[in-house]
């Protein structure tokens, strides 16, 4: 964690600290670092979960690049760092002498737009640091995304830093990128192994995955490369009825490796398989030898020296590495990929076009062609056939294959040795009218139990902690949001066989009762005598079918209808859980609850109600899992 | 070459031969110098020397009391900044205690970097030495200036596992921040090119049902392009190109559909 410097290393002038959830802030941070280096200013790019905040006073200039999620939350990698900065006892001049600038990535479609960046900017000033320039707020709603704001903000940053001290940029604040020479070098190097040096032992699937993913640049600091276990599908059932616009599946899985260990409400991450013909097409297009054995490691630089470790690492087949770690058919490349491609294009019109795409002038057009259309790496390479790019660059620039997370809809008590998932199959039409499908959901939908495909998975905690059986529950889960609550209710039912359990109120919503009423039989079973949602148990089941009548009815309306009962349960110590895929739903539900609290409490105000609910949140009694 | 250095040799003894001083100083690493010798110095209040005038001081004694605190202070006064003091002793018995005492005395008088030297090997005619303490006078005098180093920042260690008193982060937001943010483009999703990813209003379904290929049969059979870019693929097409979304093709040849379009909807 300390920044001990090797002998002869140039001390950095600029520290770029980033907090990234999905990789966007990391990209922006790398871009800022690159632009600084191009101007002769040594920079370091470090994630906030790898930097000890107590060393901040030693820095002379820091640029923060922080993302805000839809619900206004900070990335996981930011939480510890932020907590440190919030300590009340920090002196008002603790960061005296430290200059900073904040760039935020957010979405103005959400109420809590760029809250993380705004709070950080304010707090840094409050503990003595000096702003270089005003905070930049990148916006997904902008025609070219956050880059639309980043480009001009960076120019302002460089010119201001230059004014403060020309030594920052010995070459001046502006730099012309040579059209002919690529200044940068790939960050990774590939060792190709001779056939004789290979081990003869057979590797298990688990070992192979661990080896490949352990080498991959896409590996995040806290990721586990080795899967927790392998699952095979035992059931693939369509839940939505004919006539529905959606395709939602119920999947069941069993383990084929170690025992399954999770708690109700947890999240499981699956590593999807990629289309084999797409992998072959990519390998052929890039002129690679699929059967060669490789080791991937960081390239030596003046700062890091030769990486001796690489000589003792174990190799992996190139094709396997591509399959398991490089996303060639789904994720879109970043702007930097186009910049690097432009140097390797031999056809003149391709080179020009790529240079245009990588320039500030061509940014919007690039956004339309690439990001909005969700072009895959393979598609881009096929659109620019004269580009021959080395594997080192590909390893760095091809988006990493990411596992996809799902809320588990089963309970270990009620469904021992099984994992159930409720998955909406993602598919949409692009602006150019091409059909795109979600990689993981489509792949899962195509699987059958007979194929016996082994799926590598990781379990981890989500935002919904498993409730004790004695706690009353208010559950709000429209659409696929009902998934974790199926687990909650199934679990409580088993618990009820031996111990008394507290009541459960469950609010469900969907468009039409007839077509997308997921798990209808299950909920209705529990409304009958002895069920967890029955009246006699003190609970209830409430449905909002938004399109079954002219007026839209949503879960928040149903919650308001049941004001009295909700309030009674809250007074009995109920915990609130909200889950679902929607931008506005969690905020609407919060509003409805605030209204209930302020009304039922005689003399209560909206502010007081808001405070009460926030306190519940802090105490872990108000939990939201929202996905997009 | 270096100027003649001034060295003051002091002892509480009655006699101190110059040759001894020269030998000792030579052993301690000083070659050319001008020695001044003061004997019976235990009762001296002040040396008849100007402040900061002497390069080195050599104090030789067989007793434990000499040099006293007061005399050490005098050494400090007459020494030039950066000058060296050598306190040499000939004592039997507990050398360590005496070493420590002298070191402390010398440090209290304001000297820096005290070092202990073994002097048993120095051959002298009339007496012998056991050990010596060497120390340096700090290199500033009143009125001299030097660059101040950046004030050392205290490393703040906070244990985040404890229940800390944190400020309320929401208090960092202004009224302006809490208002609903302004969207950068004209409001309403009707103006965006496609339905949102999380489309809840149904536009996505409508778009899905729309006709995929808006081209005439002739445009597919015999594609023409006045700009010349249509055949190169989406990367090169204009915003209004009718062939947008289709794969690359050669002008005049029938437009083929790539696997994107032929993929069956599961």
Short mmCIF file of N, CA and C in Angstrom, two decimals, chain A residues 7-158:
data_model
loop_
_atom_site.label_atom_id
_atom_site.label_comp_id
_atom_site.label_asym_id
_atom_site.label_seq_id
_atom_site.Cartn_x
_atom_site.Cartn_y
_atom_site.Cartn_z
N UNK A 7 14.87 2.91 -6.86
CA UNK A 7 15.93 3.86 -7.20
C UNK A 7 15.83 4.25 -8.66
N UNK A 8 15.95 5.50 -8.94
CA UNK A 8 15.98 5.95 -10.32
C UNK A 8 14.60 6.19 -10.89
N UNK A 9 13.55 5.85 -10.14
CA UNK A 9 12.19 6.04 -10.66
C UNK A 9 11.85 7.51 -10.59
N UNK A 10 11.20 8.00 -11.64
CA UNK A 10 10.80 9.40 -11.64
C UNK A 10 9.66 9.57 -10.64
N UNK A 11 9.77 10.49 -9.72
CA UNK A 11 8.66 10.67 -8.78
C UNK A 11 7.46 11.20 -9.53
N UNK A 12 6.27 10.67 -9.22
CA UNK A 12 5.12 11.12 -9.95
C UNK A 12 4.73 12.52 -9.51
N UNK A 13 4.18 13.26 -10.48
CA UNK A 13 3.71 14.59 -10.16
C UNK A 13 2.21 14.57 -9.96
N UNK A 14 1.57 13.60 -10.63
CA UNK A 14 0.12 13.55 -10.60
C UNK A 14 -0.34 12.16 -10.20
N UNK A 15 -1.26 12.12 -9.23
CA UNK A 15 -1.86 10.85 -8.83
C UNK A 15 -3.30 10.85 -9.31
N UNK A 16 -3.66 9.78 -10.04
CA UNK A 16 -5.05 9.66 -10.47
C UNK A 16 -5.69 8.54 -9.66
N UNK A 17 -6.60 8.91 -8.78
CA UNK A 17 -7.28 7.92 -7.94
C UNK A 17 -8.67 7.67 -8.50
N UNK A 18 -9.00 6.39 -8.76
CA UNK A 18 -10.32 6.14 -9.35
C UNK A 18 -11.12 5.16 -8.51
N UNK A 19 -12.44 5.31 -8.61
CA UNK A 19 -13.35 4.38 -7.95
C UNK A 19 -14.31 3.90 -9.03
N UNK A 20 -14.10 2.67 -9.49
CA UNK A 20 -14.86 2.17 -10.64
C UNK A 20 -15.67 0.95 -10.27
N UNK A 21 -16.89 0.90 -10.77
CA UNK A 21 -17.72 -0.28 -10.52
C UNK A 21 -17.73 -1.19 -11.74
N UNK A 22 -17.95 -0.61 -12.93
CA UNK A 22 -18.06 -1.43 -14.13
C UNK A 22 -16.90 -1.21 -15.10
N UNK A 23 -15.93 -0.39 -14.71
CA UNK A 23 -14.78 -0.19 -15.59
C UNK A 23 -14.76 1.14 -16.30
N UNK A 24 -15.86 1.90 -16.26
CA UNK A 24 -15.87 3.19 -16.95
C UNK A 24 -14.94 4.19 -16.29
N UNK A 25 -15.01 4.27 -14.96
CA UNK A 25 -14.15 5.22 -14.26
C UNK A 25 -12.69 4.83 -14.45
N UNK A 26 -12.42 3.55 -14.50
CA UNK A 26 -11.05 3.08 -14.74
C UNK A 26 -10.57 3.55 -16.10
N UNK A 27 -11.42 3.42 -17.11
CA UNK A 27 -11.06 3.89 -18.46
C UNK A 27 -10.77 5.37 -18.48
N UNK A 28 -11.65 6.13 -17.84
CA UNK A 28 -11.47 7.58 -17.81
C UNK A 28 -10.17 7.91 -17.09
N UNK A 29 -9.90 7.19 -16.01
CA UNK A 29 -8.68 7.44 -15.24
C UNK A 29 -7.45 7.13 -16.08
N UNK A 30 -7.51 6.02 -16.82
CA UNK A 30 -6.36 5.65 -17.66
C UNK A 30 -6.15 6.70 -18.75
N UNK A 31 -7.23 7.22 -19.26
CA UNK A 31 -7.12 8.24 -20.29
C UNK A 31 -6.45 9.48 -19.72
N UNK A 32 -6.87 9.90 -18.54
CA UNK A 32 -6.29 11.08 -17.90
C UNK A 32 -4.79 10.85 -17.65
N UNK A 33 -4.46 9.68 -17.15
CA UNK A 33 -3.05 9.34 -16.89
C UNK A 33 -2.23 9.39 -18.17
N UNK A 34 -2.79 8.83 -19.23
CA UNK A 34 -2.10 8.79 -20.52
C UNK A 34 -1.86 10.20 -21.04
N UNK A 35 -2.88 11.03 -20.97
CA UNK A 35 -2.76 12.39 -21.47
C UNK A 35 -1.73 13.17 -20.67
N UNK A 36 -1.64 12.90 -19.36
CA UNK A 36 -0.65 13.58 -18.54
C UNK A 36 0.76 13.15 -18.95
N UNK A 37 0.93 11.83 -19.11
CA UNK A 37 2.25 11.31 -19.49
C UNK A 37 2.69 11.85 -20.84
N UNK A 38 1.73 12.00 -21.76
CA UNK A 38 2.07 12.50 -23.09
C UNK A 38 2.59 13.92 -23.05
N UNK A 39 2.21 14.63 -21.97
CA UNK A 39 2.65 16.00 -21.84
C UNK A 39 3.89 16.12 -20.97
N UNK A 40 4.46 14.96 -20.64
CA UNK A 40 5.70 14.97 -19.87
C UNK A 40 5.50 15.03 -18.37
N UNK A 41 4.28 14.71 -17.91
CA UNK A 41 4.02 14.74 -16.47
C UNK A 41 3.84 13.31 -15.98
N UNK A 42 4.78 12.78 -15.18
CA UNK A 42 4.63 11.39 -14.72
C UNK A 42 3.40 11.23 -13.85
N UNK A 43 2.61 10.21 -14.16
CA UNK A 43 1.36 10.02 -13.42
C UNK A 43 1.23 8.58 -12.97
N UNK A 44 0.52 8.38 -11.87
CA UNK A 44 0.19 7.02 -11.42
C UNK A 44 -1.32 6.90 -11.37
N UNK A 45 -1.81 5.70 -11.75
CA UNK A 45 -3.25 5.46 -11.72
C UNK A 45 -3.52 4.36 -10.72
N UNK A 46 -4.25 4.69 -9.66
CA UNK A 46 -4.44 3.74 -8.57
C UNK A 46 -5.91 3.71 -8.16
N UNK A 47 -6.40 2.52 -7.87
CA UNK A 47 -7.78 2.40 -7.40
C UNK A 47 -7.85 2.80 -5.93
N UNK A 48 -8.98 3.40 -5.52
CA UNK A 48 -9.09 3.87 -4.14
C UNK A 48 -9.06 2.73 -3.14
N UNK A 49 -9.31 1.50 -3.57
CA UNK A 49 -9.20 0.41 -2.60
C UNK A 49 -7.80 -0.16 -2.55
N UNK A 50 -6.88 0.46 -3.28
CA UNK A 50 -5.48 0.05 -3.18
C UNK A 50 -4.62 1.19 -2.70
N UNK A 51 -5.25 2.25 -2.20
CA UNK A 51 -4.49 3.41 -1.76
C UNK A 51 -4.87 3.74 -0.33
N UNK A 52 -3.87 3.88 0.51
CA UNK A 52 -4.11 4.20 1.91
C UNK A 52 -4.37 5.70 2.03
N UNK A 53 -5.59 6.06 2.39
CA UNK A 53 -5.98 7.47 2.43
C UNK A 53 -5.11 8.30 3.36
N UNK A 54 -4.50 7.68 4.35
CA UNK A 54 -3.70 8.47 5.29
C UNK A 54 -2.45 9.04 4.63
N UNK A 55 -2.12 8.56 3.42
CA UNK A 55 -0.96 9.10 2.71
C UNK A 55 -1.30 10.29 1.83
N UNK A 56 -2.59 10.66 1.80
CA UNK A 56 -2.99 11.76 0.91
C UNK A 56 -2.19 13.05 1.13
N UNK A 57 -1.92 13.44 2.38
CA UNK A 57 -1.21 14.71 2.56
C UNK A 57 0.14 14.77 1.86
N UNK A 58 0.72 13.63 1.51
CA UNK A 58 2.03 13.62 0.87
C UNK A 58 1.97 13.95 -0.61
N UNK A 59 0.77 13.91 -1.18
CA UNK A 59 0.65 14.12 -2.62
C UNK A 59 0.61 15.60 -2.94
N UNK A 60 1.12 15.97 -4.13
CA UNK A 60 1.02 17.38 -4.49
C UNK A 60 -0.20 17.64 -5.36
N UNK A 61 -0.54 16.71 -6.23
CA UNK A 61 -1.72 16.92 -7.08
C UNK A 61 -2.43 15.59 -7.29
N UNK A 62 -3.74 15.58 -7.04
CA UNK A 62 -4.53 14.36 -7.18
C UNK A 62 -5.76 14.63 -8.03
N UNK A 63 -6.01 13.74 -9.01
CA UNK A 63 -7.26 13.80 -9.75
C UNK A 63 -8.10 12.61 -9.33
N UNK A 64 -9.32 12.85 -8.88
CA UNK A 64 -10.22 11.78 -8.49
C UNK A 64 -11.20 11.50 -9.62
N UNK A 65 -11.38 10.22 -9.95
CA UNK A 65 -12.37 9.85 -10.97
C UNK A 65 -13.33 8.86 -10.31
N UNK A 66 -14.55 9.30 -10.05
CA UNK A 66 -15.46 8.46 -9.25
C UNK A 66 -16.82 8.32 -9.91
N UNK A 67 -17.33 7.08 -9.88
CA UNK A 67 -18.65 6.79 -10.46
C UNK A 67 -19.73 6.85 -9.40
N UNK A 68 -20.94 7.17 -9.85
CA UNK A 68 -22.11 7.07 -8.97
C UNK A 68 -23.08 6.08 -9.60
N UNK A 69 -23.60 5.13 -8.82
CA UNK A 69 -24.57 4.18 -9.37
C UNK A 69 -25.94 4.85 -9.40
N UNK A 70 -26.89 4.15 -10.02
CA UNK A 70 -28.23 4.71 -10.17
C UNK A 70 -28.86 5.10 -8.86
N UNK A 71 -28.59 4.34 -7.80
CA UNK A 71 -29.24 4.64 -6.54
C UNK A 71 -28.45 5.65 -5.72
N UNK A 72 -27.45 6.25 -6.34
CA UNK A 72 -26.67 7.25 -5.62
C UNK A 72 -25.54 6.67 -4.81
N UNK A 73 -25.30 5.37 -4.97
CA UNK A 73 -24.25 4.74 -4.16
C UNK A 73 -22.88 4.88 -4.80
N UNK A 74 -21.86 4.70 -3.95
CA UNK A 74 -20.50 4.73 -4.46
C UNK A 74 -20.08 3.31 -4.82
N UNK A 75 -19.07 3.17 -5.69
CA UNK A 75 -18.57 1.84 -6.02
C UNK A 75 -18.03 1.15 -4.76
N UNK A 76 -18.04 -0.18 -4.76
CA UNK A 76 -17.56 -0.93 -3.59
C UNK A 76 -16.13 -0.54 -3.25
N UNK A 77 -15.32 -0.29 -4.31
CA UNK A 77 -13.91 -0.01 -4.07
C UNK A 77 -13.68 1.34 -3.42
N UNK A 78 -14.75 2.15 -3.28
CA UNK A 78 -14.61 3.48 -2.72
C UNK A 78 -14.97 3.54 -1.25
N UNK A 79 -15.70 2.52 -0.75
CA UNK A 79 -16.35 2.65 0.54
C UNK A 79 -15.41 2.87 1.72
N UNK A 80 -14.33 2.08 1.78
CA UNK A 80 -13.39 2.26 2.90
C UNK A 80 -12.71 3.61 2.84
N UNK A 81 -12.26 3.96 1.67
CA UNK A 81 -11.55 5.21 1.45
C UNK A 81 -12.42 6.39 1.87
N UNK A 82 -13.69 6.34 1.48
CA UNK A 82 -14.63 7.42 1.76
C UNK A 82 -14.90 7.52 3.25
N UNK A 83 -15.02 6.34 3.88
CA UNK A 83 -15.28 6.33 5.31
C UNK A 83 -14.17 7.07 6.05
N UNK A 84 -12.93 6.85 5.61
CA UNK A 84 -11.79 7.53 6.22
C UNK A 84 -11.95 9.04 6.11
N UNK A 85 -12.32 9.51 4.94
CA UNK A 85 -12.44 10.94 4.73
C UNK A 85 -13.58 11.56 5.53
N UNK A 86 -14.54 10.72 5.94
CA UNK A 86 -15.69 11.28 6.66
C UNK A 86 -15.46 11.40 8.16
N UNK A 87 -14.30 10.95 8.63
CA UNK A 87 -14.05 10.99 10.08
C UNK A 87 -14.14 12.44 10.55
N UNK A 88 -14.94 12.63 11.58
CA UNK A 88 -15.22 13.98 12.04
C UNK A 88 -13.97 14.69 12.52
N UNK A 89 -13.05 13.91 13.13
CA UNK A 89 -11.86 14.52 13.73
C UNK A 89 -10.81 14.99 12.75
N UNK A 90 -10.97 14.75 11.48
CA UNK A 90 -9.99 15.22 10.50
C UNK A 90 -9.91 16.74 10.58
N UNK A 91 -8.69 17.23 10.71
CA UNK A 91 -8.54 18.68 10.87
C UNK A 91 -8.90 19.40 9.57
N UNK A 92 -9.33 20.65 9.71
CA UNK A 92 -9.73 21.44 8.55
C UNK A 92 -8.56 21.73 7.63
N UNK A 93 -7.33 21.52 8.13
CA UNK A 93 -6.17 21.81 7.28
C UNK A 93 -5.34 20.56 7.02
N UNK A 94 -5.98 19.40 7.23
CA UNK A 94 -5.22 18.15 7.09
C UNK A 94 -4.60 18.01 5.70
N UNK A 95 -5.33 18.44 4.67
CA UNK A 95 -4.82 18.29 3.30
C UNK A 95 -4.27 19.59 2.75
N UNK A 96 -3.79 20.43 3.65
CA UNK A 96 -3.23 21.70 3.19
C UNK A 96 -2.05 21.42 2.27
N UNK A 97 -1.99 22.14 1.17
CA UNK A 97 -0.89 21.94 0.25
C UNK A 97 -1.17 20.89 -0.82
N UNK A 98 -2.31 20.20 -0.70
CA UNK A 98 -2.65 19.20 -1.71
C UNK A 98 -3.64 19.81 -2.69
N UNK A 99 -3.31 19.71 -3.98
CA UNK A 99 -4.23 20.22 -5.00
C UNK A 99 -5.02 19.06 -5.57
N UNK A 100 -6.29 19.31 -5.90
CA UNK A 100 -7.10 18.21 -6.41
C UNK A 100 -8.11 18.68 -7.45
N UNK A 101 -8.61 17.70 -8.21
CA UNK A 101 -9.74 17.95 -9.10
C UNK A 101 -10.56 16.67 -9.14
N UNK A 102 -11.88 16.82 -9.22
CA UNK A 102 -12.77 15.66 -9.21
C UNK A 102 -13.51 15.55 -10.54
N UNK A 103 -13.50 14.34 -11.12
CA UNK A 103 -14.34 14.09 -12.28
C UNK A 103 -15.30 12.97 -11.93
N UNK A 104 -16.60 13.23 -12.10
CA UNK A 104 -17.59 12.23 -11.74
C UNK A 104 -18.23 11.60 -12.96
N UNK A 105 -18.62 10.33 -12.83
CA UNK A 105 -19.36 9.66 -13.90
C UNK A 105 -20.73 9.31 -13.34
N UNK A 106 -21.76 9.80 -14.01
CA UNK A 106 -23.11 9.56 -13.50
C UNK A 106 -24.13 9.62 -14.61
N UNK A 107 -25.39 9.67 -14.21
CA UNK A 107 -26.49 9.65 -15.18
C UNK A 107 -27.56 10.62 -14.69
N UNK A 108 -27.78 11.71 -15.47
CA UNK A 108 -28.72 12.73 -15.01
C UNK A 108 -30.17 12.26 -15.07
N UNK A 109 -30.39 11.02 -15.53
CA UNK A 109 -31.73 10.46 -15.48
C UNK A 109 -32.12 10.07 -14.06
N UNK A 110 -31.15 10.04 -13.16
CA UNK A 110 -31.43 9.67 -11.77
C UNK A 110 -31.43 10.89 -10.88
N UNK A 111 -32.25 10.81 -9.86
CA UNK A 111 -32.34 11.90 -8.88
C UNK A 111 -30.98 12.17 -8.26
N UNK A 112 -30.28 11.11 -7.85
CA UNK A 112 -29.02 11.30 -7.12
C UNK A 112 -27.84 11.38 -8.09
N UNK A 113 -27.96 12.32 -9.02
CA UNK A 113 -26.99 12.46 -10.10
C UNK A 113 -25.61 12.84 -9.58
N UNK A 114 -24.63 11.96 -9.84
CA UNK A 114 -23.24 12.24 -9.49
C UNK A 114 -23.04 12.63 -8.02
N UNK A 115 -23.86 12.05 -7.15
CA UNK A 115 -23.76 12.40 -5.73
C UNK A 115 -22.38 12.10 -5.17
N UNK A 116 -21.77 11.01 -5.60
CA UNK A 116 -20.47 10.63 -5.03
C UNK A 116 -19.43 11.71 -5.34
N UNK A 117 -19.40 12.16 -6.59
CA UNK A 117 -18.43 13.19 -6.98
C UNK A 117 -18.71 14.50 -6.26
N UNK A 118 -19.98 14.86 -6.13
CA UNK A 118 -20.33 16.12 -5.49
C UNK A 118 -19.91 16.13 -4.02
N UNK A 119 -20.21 15.01 -3.34
CA UNK A 119 -19.85 14.96 -1.91
C UNK A 119 -18.33 14.96 -1.73
N UNK A 120 -17.65 14.22 -2.59
CA UNK A 120 -16.19 14.13 -2.47
C UNK A 120 -15.56 15.50 -2.67
N UNK A 121 -16.01 16.20 -3.69
CA UNK A 121 -15.47 17.52 -4.00
C UNK A 121 -15.62 18.45 -2.81
N UNK A 122 -16.80 18.41 -2.20
CA UNK A 122 -17.08 19.28 -1.07
C UNK A 122 -16.21 18.91 0.13
N UNK A 123 -16.12 17.64 0.39
CA UNK A 123 -15.40 17.20 1.59
C UNK A 123 -13.91 17.51 1.49
N UNK A 124 -13.35 17.30 0.28
CA UNK A 124 -11.92 17.56 0.11
C UNK A 124 -11.60 19.02 0.42
N UNK A 125 -12.45 19.93 -0.04
CA UNK A 125 -12.25 21.34 0.28
C UNK A 125 -12.35 21.56 1.78
N UNK A 126 -13.29 20.84 2.39
CA UNK A 126 -13.52 21.01 3.82
C UNK A 126 -12.37 20.53 4.69
N UNK A 127 -11.47 19.70 4.15
CA UNK A 127 -10.33 19.28 4.97
C UNK A 127 -9.03 19.85 4.45
N UNK A 128 -9.13 21.01 3.80
CA UNK A 128 -7.94 21.79 3.53
C UNK A 128 -7.32 21.68 2.15
N UNK A 129 -7.86 20.79 1.28
CA UNK A 129 -7.24 20.67 -0.05
C UNK A 129 -7.71 21.81 -0.95
N UNK A 130 -6.91 22.14 -1.97
CA UNK A 130 -7.26 23.25 -2.88
C UNK A 130 -7.69 22.71 -4.23
N UNK A 131 -8.81 23.25 -4.75
CA UNK A 131 -9.25 22.79 -6.08
C UNK A 131 -8.35 23.35 -7.16
N UNK A 132 -8.09 22.52 -8.17
CA UNK A 132 -7.38 23.00 -9.35
C UNK A 132 -8.40 23.63 -10.28
N UNK A 133 -9.41 22.84 -10.63
CA UNK A 133 -10.55 23.39 -11.38
C UNK A 133 -11.84 22.81 -10.81
N UNK A 134 -12.96 23.38 -11.22
CA UNK A 134 -14.26 22.93 -10.74
C UNK A 134 -14.49 21.47 -11.16
N UNK A 135 -15.28 20.76 -10.36
CA UNK A 135 -15.53 19.36 -10.67
C UNK A 135 -16.20 19.20 -12.04
N UNK A 136 -15.79 18.11 -12.72
CA UNK A 136 -16.39 17.78 -14.01
C UNK A 136 -17.42 16.69 -13.78
N UNK A 137 -18.60 16.82 -14.37
CA UNK A 137 -19.63 15.80 -14.16
C UNK A 137 -19.97 15.13 -15.49
N UNK A 138 -19.45 13.93 -15.69
CA UNK A 138 -19.75 13.16 -16.88
C UNK A 138 -21.15 12.61 -16.79
N UNK A 139 -21.85 12.60 -17.93
CA UNK A 139 -23.27 12.25 -17.92
C UNK A 139 -23.59 11.24 -19.01
N UNK A 140 -24.14 10.09 -18.63
CA UNK A 140 -24.52 9.06 -19.60
C UNK A 140 -25.57 9.56 -20.57
N UNK A 141 -26.33 10.58 -20.13
CA UNK A 141 -27.40 11.07 -20.99
C UNK A 141 -26.89 11.99 -22.10
N UNK A 142 -25.66 12.40 -21.99
CA UNK A 142 -25.06 13.27 -23.01
C UNK A 142 -24.93 12.47 -24.30
N UNK A 143 -25.05 13.13 -25.47
CA UNK A 143 -24.98 12.42 -26.74
C UNK A 143 -23.74 11.53 -26.89
N UNK A 144 -22.61 11.92 -26.32
CA UNK A 144 -21.47 11.01 -26.41
C UNK A 144 -21.03 10.53 -25.04
N UNK A 145 -21.96 10.44 -24.11
CA UNK A 145 -21.63 9.88 -22.81
C UNK A 145 -20.69 10.77 -22.01
N UNK A 146 -19.97 10.15 -21.09
CA UNK A 146 -19.14 10.95 -20.19
C UNK A 146 -17.98 11.62 -20.93
N UNK A 147 -17.59 11.04 -22.06
CA UNK A 147 -16.46 11.62 -22.78
C UNK A 147 -16.77 13.03 -23.29
N UNK A 148 -18.04 13.29 -23.50
CA UNK A 148 -18.44 14.61 -23.94
C UNK A 148 -18.02 15.69 -22.95
N UNK A 149 -18.03 15.35 -21.68
CA UNK A 149 -17.61 16.31 -20.66
C UNK A 149 -16.12 16.18 -20.38
N UNK A 150 -15.60 14.95 -20.46
CA UNK A 150 -14.21 14.72 -20.08
C UNK A 150 -13.24 15.48 -20.98
N UNK A 151 -13.49 15.47 -22.29
CA UNK A 151 -12.55 16.12 -23.21
C UNK A 151 -12.29 17.57 -22.87
N UNK A 152 -13.32 18.43 -22.83
CA UNK A 152 -13.03 19.84 -22.52
C UNK A 152 -12.53 20.03 -21.09
N UNK A 153 -13.02 19.21 -20.15
CA UNK A 153 -12.59 19.35 -18.76
C UNK A 153 -11.10 19.09 -18.62
N UNK A 154 -10.62 18.07 -19.32
CA UNK A 154 -9.19 17.74 -19.27
C UNK A 154 -8.34 18.87 -19.81
N UNK A 155 -8.76 19.48 -20.91
CA UNK A 155 -7.98 20.58 -21.48
C UNK A 155 -7.86 21.70 -20.47
N UNK A 156 -8.98 21.97 -19.79
CA UNK A 156 -8.97 23.00 -18.77
C UNK A 156 -8.04 22.62 -17.63
N UNK A 157 -8.04 21.35 -17.27
CA UNK A 157 -7.17 20.86 -16.20
C UNK A 157 -5.70 21.09 -16.53
N UNK A 158 -5.32 20.71 -17.76
CA UNK A 158 -3.92 20.84 -18.13
C UNK A 158 -3.50 22.30 -18.17
#
